PDB file of N, CA and C in Angstrom:
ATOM      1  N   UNK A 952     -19.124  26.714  12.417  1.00 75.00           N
ATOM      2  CA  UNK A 952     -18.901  25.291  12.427  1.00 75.00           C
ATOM      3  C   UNK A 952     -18.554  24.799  11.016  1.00 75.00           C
ATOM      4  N   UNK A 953     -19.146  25.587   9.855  1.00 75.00           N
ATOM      5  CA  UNK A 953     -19.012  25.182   8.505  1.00 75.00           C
ATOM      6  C   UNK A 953     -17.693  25.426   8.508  1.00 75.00           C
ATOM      7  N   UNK A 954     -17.606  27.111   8.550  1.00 77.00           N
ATOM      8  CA  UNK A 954     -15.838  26.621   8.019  1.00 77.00           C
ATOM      9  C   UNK A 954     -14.847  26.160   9.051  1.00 77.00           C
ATOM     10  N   UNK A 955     -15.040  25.950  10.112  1.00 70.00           N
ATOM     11  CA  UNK A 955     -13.983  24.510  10.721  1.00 70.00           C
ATOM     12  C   UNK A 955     -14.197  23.163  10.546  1.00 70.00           C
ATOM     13  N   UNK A 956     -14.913  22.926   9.557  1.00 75.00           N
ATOM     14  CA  UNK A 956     -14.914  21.889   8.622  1.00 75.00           C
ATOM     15  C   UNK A 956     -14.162  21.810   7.259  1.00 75.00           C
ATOM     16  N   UNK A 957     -14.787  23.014   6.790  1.00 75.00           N
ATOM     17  CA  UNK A 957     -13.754  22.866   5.740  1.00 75.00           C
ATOM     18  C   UNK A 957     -12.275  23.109   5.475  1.00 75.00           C
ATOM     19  N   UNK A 958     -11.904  24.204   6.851  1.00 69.00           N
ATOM     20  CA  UNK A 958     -10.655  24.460   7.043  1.00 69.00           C
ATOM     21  C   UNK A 958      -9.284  23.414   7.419  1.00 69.00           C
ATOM     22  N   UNK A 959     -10.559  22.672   8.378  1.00 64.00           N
ATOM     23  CA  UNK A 959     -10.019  20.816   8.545  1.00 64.00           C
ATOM     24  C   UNK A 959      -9.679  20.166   7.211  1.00 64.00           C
ATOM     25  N   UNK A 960     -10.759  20.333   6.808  1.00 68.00           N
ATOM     26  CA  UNK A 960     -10.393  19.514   5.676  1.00 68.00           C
ATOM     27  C   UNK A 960      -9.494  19.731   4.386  1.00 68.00           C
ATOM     28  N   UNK A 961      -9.161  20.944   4.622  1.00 70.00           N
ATOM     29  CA  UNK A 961      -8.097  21.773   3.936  1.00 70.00           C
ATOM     30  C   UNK A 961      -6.989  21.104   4.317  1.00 70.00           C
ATOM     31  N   UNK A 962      -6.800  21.023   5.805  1.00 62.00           N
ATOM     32  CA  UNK A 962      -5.574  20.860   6.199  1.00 62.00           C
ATOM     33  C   UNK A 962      -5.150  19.646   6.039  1.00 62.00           C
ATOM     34  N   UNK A 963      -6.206  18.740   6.145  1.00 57.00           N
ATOM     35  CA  UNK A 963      -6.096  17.151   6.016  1.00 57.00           C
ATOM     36  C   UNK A 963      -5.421  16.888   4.636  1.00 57.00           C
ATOM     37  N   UNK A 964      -5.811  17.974   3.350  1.00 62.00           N
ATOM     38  CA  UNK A 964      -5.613  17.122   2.085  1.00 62.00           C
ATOM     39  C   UNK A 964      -3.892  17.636   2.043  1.00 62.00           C
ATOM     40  N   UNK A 965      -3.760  18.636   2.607  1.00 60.00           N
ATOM     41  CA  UNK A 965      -2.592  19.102   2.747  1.00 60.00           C
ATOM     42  C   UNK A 965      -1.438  18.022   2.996  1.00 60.00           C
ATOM     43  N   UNK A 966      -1.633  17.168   3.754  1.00 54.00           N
ATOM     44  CA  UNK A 966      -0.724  16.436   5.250  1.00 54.00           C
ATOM     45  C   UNK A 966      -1.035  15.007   4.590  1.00 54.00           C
ATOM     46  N   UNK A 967      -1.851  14.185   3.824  1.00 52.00           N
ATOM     47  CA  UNK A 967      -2.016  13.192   3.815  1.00 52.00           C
ATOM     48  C   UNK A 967      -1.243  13.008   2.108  1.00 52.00           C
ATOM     49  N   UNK A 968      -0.963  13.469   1.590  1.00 50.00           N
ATOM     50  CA  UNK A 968       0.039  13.425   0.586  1.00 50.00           C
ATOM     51  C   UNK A 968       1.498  13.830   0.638  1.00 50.00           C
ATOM     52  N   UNK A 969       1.703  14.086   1.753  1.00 46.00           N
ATOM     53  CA  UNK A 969       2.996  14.546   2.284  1.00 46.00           C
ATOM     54  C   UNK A 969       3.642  13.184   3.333  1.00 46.00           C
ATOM     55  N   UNK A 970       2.626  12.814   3.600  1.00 45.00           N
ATOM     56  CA  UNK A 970       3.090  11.287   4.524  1.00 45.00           C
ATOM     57  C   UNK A 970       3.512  10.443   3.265  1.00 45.00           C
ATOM     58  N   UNK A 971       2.725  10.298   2.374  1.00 51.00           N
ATOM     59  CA  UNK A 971       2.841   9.140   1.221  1.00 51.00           C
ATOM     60  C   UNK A 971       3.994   9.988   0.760  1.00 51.00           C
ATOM     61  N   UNK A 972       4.800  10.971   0.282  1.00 54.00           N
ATOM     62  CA  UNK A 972       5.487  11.013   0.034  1.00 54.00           C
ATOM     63  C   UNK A 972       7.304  10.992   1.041  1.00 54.00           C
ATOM     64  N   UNK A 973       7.084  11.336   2.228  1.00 56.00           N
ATOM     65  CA  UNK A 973       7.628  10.454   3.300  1.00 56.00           C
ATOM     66  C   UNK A 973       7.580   9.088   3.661  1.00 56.00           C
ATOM     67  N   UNK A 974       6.893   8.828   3.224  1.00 74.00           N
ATOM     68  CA  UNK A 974       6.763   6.768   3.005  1.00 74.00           C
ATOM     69  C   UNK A 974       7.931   6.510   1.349  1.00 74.00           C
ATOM     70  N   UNK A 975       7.433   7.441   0.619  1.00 77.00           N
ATOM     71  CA  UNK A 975       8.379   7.070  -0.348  1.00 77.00           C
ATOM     72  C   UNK A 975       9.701   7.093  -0.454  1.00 77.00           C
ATOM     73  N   UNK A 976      10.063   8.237   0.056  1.00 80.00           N
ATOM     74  CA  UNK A 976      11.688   8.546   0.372  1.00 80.00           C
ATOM     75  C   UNK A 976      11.967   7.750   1.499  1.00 80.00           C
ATOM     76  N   UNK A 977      11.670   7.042   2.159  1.00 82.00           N
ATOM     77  CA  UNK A 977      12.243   6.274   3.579  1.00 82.00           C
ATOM     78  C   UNK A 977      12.656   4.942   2.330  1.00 82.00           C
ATOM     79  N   UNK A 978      11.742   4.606   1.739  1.00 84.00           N
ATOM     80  CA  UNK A 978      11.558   3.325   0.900  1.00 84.00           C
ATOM     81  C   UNK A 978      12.133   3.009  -0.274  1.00 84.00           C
ATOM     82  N   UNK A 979      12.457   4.376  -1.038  1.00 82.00           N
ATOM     83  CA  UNK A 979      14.065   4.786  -1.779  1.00 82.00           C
ATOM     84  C   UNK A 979      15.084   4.548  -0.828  1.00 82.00           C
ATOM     85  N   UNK A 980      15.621   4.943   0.179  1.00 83.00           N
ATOM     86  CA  UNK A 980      16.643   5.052   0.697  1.00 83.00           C
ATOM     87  C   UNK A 980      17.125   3.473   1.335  1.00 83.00           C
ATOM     88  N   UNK A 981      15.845   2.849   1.303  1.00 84.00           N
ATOM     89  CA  UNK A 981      15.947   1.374   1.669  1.00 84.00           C
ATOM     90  C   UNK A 981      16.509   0.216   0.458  1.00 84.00           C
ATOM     91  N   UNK A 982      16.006   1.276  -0.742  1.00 84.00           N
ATOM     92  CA  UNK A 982      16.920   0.113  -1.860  1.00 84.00           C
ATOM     93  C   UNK A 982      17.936   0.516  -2.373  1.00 84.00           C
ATOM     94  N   UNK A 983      18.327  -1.077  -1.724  1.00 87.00           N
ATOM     95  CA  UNK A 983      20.159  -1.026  -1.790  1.00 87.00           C
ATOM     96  C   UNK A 983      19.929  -2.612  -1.755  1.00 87.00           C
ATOM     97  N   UNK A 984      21.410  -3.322  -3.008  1.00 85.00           N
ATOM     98  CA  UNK A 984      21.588  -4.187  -3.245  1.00 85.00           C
ATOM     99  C   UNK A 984      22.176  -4.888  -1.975  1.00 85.00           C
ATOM    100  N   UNK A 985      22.738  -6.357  -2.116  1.00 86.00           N
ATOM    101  CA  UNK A 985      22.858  -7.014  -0.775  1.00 86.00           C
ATOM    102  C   UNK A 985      24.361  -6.448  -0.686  1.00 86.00           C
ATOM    103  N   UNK A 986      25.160  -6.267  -1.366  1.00 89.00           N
ATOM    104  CA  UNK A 986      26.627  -5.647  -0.992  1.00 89.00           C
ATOM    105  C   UNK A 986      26.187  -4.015  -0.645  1.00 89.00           C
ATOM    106  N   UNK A 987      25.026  -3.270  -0.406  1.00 86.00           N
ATOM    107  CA  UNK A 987      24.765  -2.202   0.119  1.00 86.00           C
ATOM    108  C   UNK A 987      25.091  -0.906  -1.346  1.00 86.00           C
ATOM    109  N   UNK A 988      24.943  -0.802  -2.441  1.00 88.00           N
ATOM    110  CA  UNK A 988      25.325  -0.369  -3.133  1.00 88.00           C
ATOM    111  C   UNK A 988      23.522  -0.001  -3.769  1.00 88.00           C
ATOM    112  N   UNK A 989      23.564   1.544  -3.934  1.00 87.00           N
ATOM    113  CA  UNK A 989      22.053   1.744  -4.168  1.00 87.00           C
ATOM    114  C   UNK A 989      21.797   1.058  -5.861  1.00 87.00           C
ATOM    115  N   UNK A 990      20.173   1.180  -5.603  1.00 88.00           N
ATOM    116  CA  UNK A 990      19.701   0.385  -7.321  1.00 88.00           C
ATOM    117  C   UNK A 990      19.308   1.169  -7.469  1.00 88.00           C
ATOM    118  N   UNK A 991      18.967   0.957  -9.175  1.00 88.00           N
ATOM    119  CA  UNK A 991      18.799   1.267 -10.166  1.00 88.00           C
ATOM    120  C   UNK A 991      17.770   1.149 -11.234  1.00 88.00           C
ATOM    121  N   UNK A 992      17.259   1.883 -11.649  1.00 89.00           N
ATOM    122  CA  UNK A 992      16.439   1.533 -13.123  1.00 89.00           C
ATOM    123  C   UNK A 992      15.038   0.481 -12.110  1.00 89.00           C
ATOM    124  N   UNK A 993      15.157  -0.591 -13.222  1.00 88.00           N
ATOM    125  CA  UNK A 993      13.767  -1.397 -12.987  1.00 88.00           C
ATOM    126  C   UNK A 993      13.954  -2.071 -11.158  1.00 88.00           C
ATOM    127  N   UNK A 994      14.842  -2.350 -10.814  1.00 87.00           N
ATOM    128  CA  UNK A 994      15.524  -2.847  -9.496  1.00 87.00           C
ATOM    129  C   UNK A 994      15.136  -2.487  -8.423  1.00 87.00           C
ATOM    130  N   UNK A 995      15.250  -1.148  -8.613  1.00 87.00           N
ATOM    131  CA  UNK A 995      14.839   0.044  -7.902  1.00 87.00           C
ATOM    132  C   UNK A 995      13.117   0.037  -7.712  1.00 87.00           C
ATOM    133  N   UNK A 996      12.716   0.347  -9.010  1.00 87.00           N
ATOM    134  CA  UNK A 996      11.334   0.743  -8.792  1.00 87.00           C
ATOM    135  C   UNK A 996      10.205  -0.708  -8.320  1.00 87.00           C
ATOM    136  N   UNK A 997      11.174  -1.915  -8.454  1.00 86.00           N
ATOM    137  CA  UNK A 997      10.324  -3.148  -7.872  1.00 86.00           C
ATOM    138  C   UNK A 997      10.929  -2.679  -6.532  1.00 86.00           C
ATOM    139  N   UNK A 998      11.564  -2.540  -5.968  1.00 85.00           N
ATOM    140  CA  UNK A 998      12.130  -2.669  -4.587  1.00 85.00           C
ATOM    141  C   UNK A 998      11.185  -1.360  -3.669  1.00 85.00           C
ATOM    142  N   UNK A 999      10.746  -0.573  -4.254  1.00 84.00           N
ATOM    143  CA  UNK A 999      10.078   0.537  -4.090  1.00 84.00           C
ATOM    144  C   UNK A 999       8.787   0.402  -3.764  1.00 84.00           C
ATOM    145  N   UNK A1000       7.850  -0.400  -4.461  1.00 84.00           N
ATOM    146  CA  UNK A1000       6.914  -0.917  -4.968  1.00 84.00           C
ATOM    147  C   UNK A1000       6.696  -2.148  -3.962  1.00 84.00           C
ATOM    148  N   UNK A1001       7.656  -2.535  -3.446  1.00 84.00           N
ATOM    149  CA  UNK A1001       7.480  -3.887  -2.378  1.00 84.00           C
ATOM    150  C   UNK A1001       7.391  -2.987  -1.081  1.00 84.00           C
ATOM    151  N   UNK A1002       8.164  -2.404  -0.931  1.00 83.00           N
ATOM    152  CA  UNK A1002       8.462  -1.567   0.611  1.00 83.00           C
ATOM    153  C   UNK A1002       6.956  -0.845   0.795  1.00 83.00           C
ATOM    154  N   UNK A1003       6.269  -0.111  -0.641  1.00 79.00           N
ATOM    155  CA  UNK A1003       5.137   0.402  -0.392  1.00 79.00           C
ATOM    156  C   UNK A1003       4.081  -0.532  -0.014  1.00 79.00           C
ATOM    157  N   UNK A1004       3.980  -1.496  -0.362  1.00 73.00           N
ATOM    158  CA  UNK A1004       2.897  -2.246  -0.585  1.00 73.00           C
ATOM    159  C   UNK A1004       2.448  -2.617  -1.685  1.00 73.00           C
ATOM    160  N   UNK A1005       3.066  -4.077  -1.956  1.00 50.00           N
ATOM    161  CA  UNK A1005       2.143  -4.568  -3.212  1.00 50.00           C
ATOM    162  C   UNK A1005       1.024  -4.436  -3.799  1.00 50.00           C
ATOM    163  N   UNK A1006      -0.091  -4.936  -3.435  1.00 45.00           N
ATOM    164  CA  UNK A1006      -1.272  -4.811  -3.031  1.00 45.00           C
ATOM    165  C   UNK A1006      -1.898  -3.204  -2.685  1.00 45.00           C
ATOM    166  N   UNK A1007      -2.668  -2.630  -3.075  1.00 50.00           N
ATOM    167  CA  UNK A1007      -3.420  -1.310  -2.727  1.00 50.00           C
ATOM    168  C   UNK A1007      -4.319  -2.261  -1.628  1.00 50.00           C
ATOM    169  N   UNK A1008      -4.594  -0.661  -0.894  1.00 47.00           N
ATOM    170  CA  UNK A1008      -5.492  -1.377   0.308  1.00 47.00           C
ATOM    171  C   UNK A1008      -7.057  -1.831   0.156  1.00 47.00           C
ATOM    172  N   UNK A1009      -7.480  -1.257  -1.044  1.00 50.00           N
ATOM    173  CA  UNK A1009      -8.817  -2.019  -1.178  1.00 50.00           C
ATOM    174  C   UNK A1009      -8.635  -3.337  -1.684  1.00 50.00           C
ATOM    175  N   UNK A1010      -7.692  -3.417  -2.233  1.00 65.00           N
ATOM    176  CA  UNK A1010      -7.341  -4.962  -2.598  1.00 65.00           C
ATOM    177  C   UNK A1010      -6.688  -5.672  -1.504  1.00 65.00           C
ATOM    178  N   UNK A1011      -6.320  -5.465  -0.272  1.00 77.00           N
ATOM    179  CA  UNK A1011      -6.075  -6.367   1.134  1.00 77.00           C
ATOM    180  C   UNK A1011      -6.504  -7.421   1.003  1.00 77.00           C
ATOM    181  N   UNK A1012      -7.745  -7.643   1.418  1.00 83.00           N
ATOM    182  CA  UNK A1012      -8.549  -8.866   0.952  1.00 83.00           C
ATOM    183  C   UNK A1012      -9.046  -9.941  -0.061  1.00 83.00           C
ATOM    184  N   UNK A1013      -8.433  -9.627  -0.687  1.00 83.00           N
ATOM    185  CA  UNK A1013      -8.658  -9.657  -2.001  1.00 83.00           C
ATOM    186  C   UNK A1013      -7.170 -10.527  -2.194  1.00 83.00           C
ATOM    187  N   UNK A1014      -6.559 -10.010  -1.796  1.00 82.00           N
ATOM    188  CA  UNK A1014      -4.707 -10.728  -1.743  1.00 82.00           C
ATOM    189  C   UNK A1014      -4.614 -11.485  -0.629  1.00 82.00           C
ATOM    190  N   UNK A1015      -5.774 -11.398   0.282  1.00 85.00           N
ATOM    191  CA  UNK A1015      -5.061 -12.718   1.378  1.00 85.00           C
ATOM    192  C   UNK A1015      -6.025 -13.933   0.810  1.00 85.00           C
ATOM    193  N   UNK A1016      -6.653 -13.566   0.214  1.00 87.00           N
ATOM    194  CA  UNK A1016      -7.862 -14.996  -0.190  1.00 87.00           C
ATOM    195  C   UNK A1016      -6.773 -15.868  -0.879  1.00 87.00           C
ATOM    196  N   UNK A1017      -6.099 -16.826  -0.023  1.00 88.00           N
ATOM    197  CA  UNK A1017      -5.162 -18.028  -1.040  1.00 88.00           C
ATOM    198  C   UNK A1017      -5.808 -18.840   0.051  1.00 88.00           C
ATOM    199  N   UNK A1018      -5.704 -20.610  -0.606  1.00 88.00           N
ATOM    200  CA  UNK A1018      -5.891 -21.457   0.039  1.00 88.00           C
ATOM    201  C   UNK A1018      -4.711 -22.340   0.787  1.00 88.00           C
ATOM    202  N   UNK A1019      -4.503 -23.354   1.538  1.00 87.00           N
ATOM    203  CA  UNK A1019      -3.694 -23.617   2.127  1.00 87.00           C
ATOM    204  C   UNK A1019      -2.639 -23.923   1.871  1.00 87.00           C
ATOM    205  N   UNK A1020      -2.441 -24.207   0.650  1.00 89.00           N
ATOM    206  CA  UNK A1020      -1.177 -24.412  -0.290  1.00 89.00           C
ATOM    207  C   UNK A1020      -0.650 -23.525  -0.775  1.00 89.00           C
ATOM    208  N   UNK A1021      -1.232 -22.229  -0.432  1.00 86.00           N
ATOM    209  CA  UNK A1021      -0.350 -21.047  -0.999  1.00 86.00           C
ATOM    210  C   UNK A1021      -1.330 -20.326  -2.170  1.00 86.00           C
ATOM    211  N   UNK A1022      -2.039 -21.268  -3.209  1.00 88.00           N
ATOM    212  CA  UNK A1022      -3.040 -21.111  -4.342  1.00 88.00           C
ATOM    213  C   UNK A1022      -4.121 -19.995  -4.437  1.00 88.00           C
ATOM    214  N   UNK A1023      -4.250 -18.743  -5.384  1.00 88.00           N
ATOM    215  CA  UNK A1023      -5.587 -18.405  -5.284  1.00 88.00           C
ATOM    216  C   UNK A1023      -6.666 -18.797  -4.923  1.00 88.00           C
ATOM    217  N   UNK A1024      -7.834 -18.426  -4.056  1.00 90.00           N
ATOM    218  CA  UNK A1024      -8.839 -19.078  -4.636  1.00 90.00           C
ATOM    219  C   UNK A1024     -10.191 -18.086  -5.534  1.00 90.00           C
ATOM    220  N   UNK A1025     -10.783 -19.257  -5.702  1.00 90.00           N
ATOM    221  CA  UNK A1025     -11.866 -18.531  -6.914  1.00 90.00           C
ATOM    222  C   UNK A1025     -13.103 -19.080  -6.489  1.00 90.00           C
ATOM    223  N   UNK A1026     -14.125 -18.062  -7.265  1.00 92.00           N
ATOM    224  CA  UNK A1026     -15.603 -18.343  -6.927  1.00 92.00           C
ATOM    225  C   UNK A1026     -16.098 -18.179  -5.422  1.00 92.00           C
ATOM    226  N   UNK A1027     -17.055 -19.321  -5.097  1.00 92.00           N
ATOM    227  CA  UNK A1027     -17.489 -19.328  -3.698  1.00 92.00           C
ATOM    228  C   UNK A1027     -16.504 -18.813  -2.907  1.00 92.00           C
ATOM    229  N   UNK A1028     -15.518 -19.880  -2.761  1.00 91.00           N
ATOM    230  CA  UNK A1028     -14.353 -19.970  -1.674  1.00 91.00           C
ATOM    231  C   UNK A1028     -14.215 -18.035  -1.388  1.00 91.00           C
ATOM    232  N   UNK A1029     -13.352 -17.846  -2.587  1.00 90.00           N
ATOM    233  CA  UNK A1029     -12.684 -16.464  -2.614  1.00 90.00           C
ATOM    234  C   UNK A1029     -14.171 -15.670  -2.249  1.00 90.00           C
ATOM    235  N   UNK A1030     -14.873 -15.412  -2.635  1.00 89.00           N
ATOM    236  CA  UNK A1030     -15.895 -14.305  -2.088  1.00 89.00           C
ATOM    237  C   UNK A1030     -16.686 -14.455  -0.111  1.00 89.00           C
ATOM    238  N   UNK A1031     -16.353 -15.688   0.234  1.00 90.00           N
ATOM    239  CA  UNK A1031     -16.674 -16.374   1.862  1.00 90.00           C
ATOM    240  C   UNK A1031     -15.184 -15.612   2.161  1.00 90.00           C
ATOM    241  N   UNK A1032     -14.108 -16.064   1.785  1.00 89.00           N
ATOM    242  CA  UNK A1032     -12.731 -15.790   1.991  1.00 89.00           C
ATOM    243  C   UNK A1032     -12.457 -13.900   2.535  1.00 89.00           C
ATOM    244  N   UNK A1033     -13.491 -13.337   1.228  1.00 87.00           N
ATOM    245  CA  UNK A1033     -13.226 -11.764   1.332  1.00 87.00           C
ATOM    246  C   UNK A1033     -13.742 -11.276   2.601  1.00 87.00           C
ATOM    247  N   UNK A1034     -15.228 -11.908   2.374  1.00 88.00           N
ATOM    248  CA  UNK A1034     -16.626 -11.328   3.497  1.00 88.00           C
ATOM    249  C   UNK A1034     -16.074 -11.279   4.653  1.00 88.00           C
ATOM    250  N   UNK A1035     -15.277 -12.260   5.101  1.00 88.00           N
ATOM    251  CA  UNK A1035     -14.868 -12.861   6.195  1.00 88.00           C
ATOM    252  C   UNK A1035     -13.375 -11.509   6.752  1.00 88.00           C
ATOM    253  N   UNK A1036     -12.848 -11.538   5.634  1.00 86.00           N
ATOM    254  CA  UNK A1036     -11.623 -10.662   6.090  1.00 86.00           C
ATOM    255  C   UNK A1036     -12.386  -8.966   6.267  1.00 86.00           C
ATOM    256  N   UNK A1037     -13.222  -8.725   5.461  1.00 81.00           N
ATOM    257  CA  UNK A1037     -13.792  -7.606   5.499  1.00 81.00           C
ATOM    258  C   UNK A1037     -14.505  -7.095   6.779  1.00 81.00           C
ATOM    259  N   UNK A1038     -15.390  -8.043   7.381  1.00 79.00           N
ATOM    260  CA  UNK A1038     -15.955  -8.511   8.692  1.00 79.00           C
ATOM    261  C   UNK A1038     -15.306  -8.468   9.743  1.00 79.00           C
ATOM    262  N   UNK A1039     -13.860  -8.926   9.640  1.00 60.00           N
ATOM    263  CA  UNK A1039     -13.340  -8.747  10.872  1.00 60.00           C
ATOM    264  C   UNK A1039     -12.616  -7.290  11.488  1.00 60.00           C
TER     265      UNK A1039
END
């Protein structure tokens, strides 16, 4: 049972850095300027960087805490704001 645990888990570390890098190349191939012409340099690596996800996923919550105007919020608000997204 031990080692079909660890053999799992062999295989897992294997496969889960190979997706993120298949997320990356789909997400290169997606930046392209609006006349369809690929980017470049800094262009590129924001356009890259959006397709991945702004935000890392422990920070999810953390990035939806704005108030109704669009605004960060801070203190109380933002920590009720997190609990709440975390919770659900």
């Amino acid at each position: 049972m031990k080692k079909m645990i660890i053999a799992l888990s062999i295989a897992l570390s294997f496969t889960i850095p190979s997706l993120a890098f298949a997320d990356q190349a789909a997400c290169e191939a997606k930046a392209v300027s609006k006349e369809g012409k690929p980017l470049y340099g800094a262009a590129k690596d924001a356009s890259i960087k959006k397709c991945l996800g702004a935000a890392p996923a422990d920070k999810g919550c953390e990035a939806k805490a704005i108030s109704k105007d669009g605004k960060p919020l801070y203190g109380a608000a933002k920590a009720a704001s997190i609990k709440k997204c975390e919770g659900a």
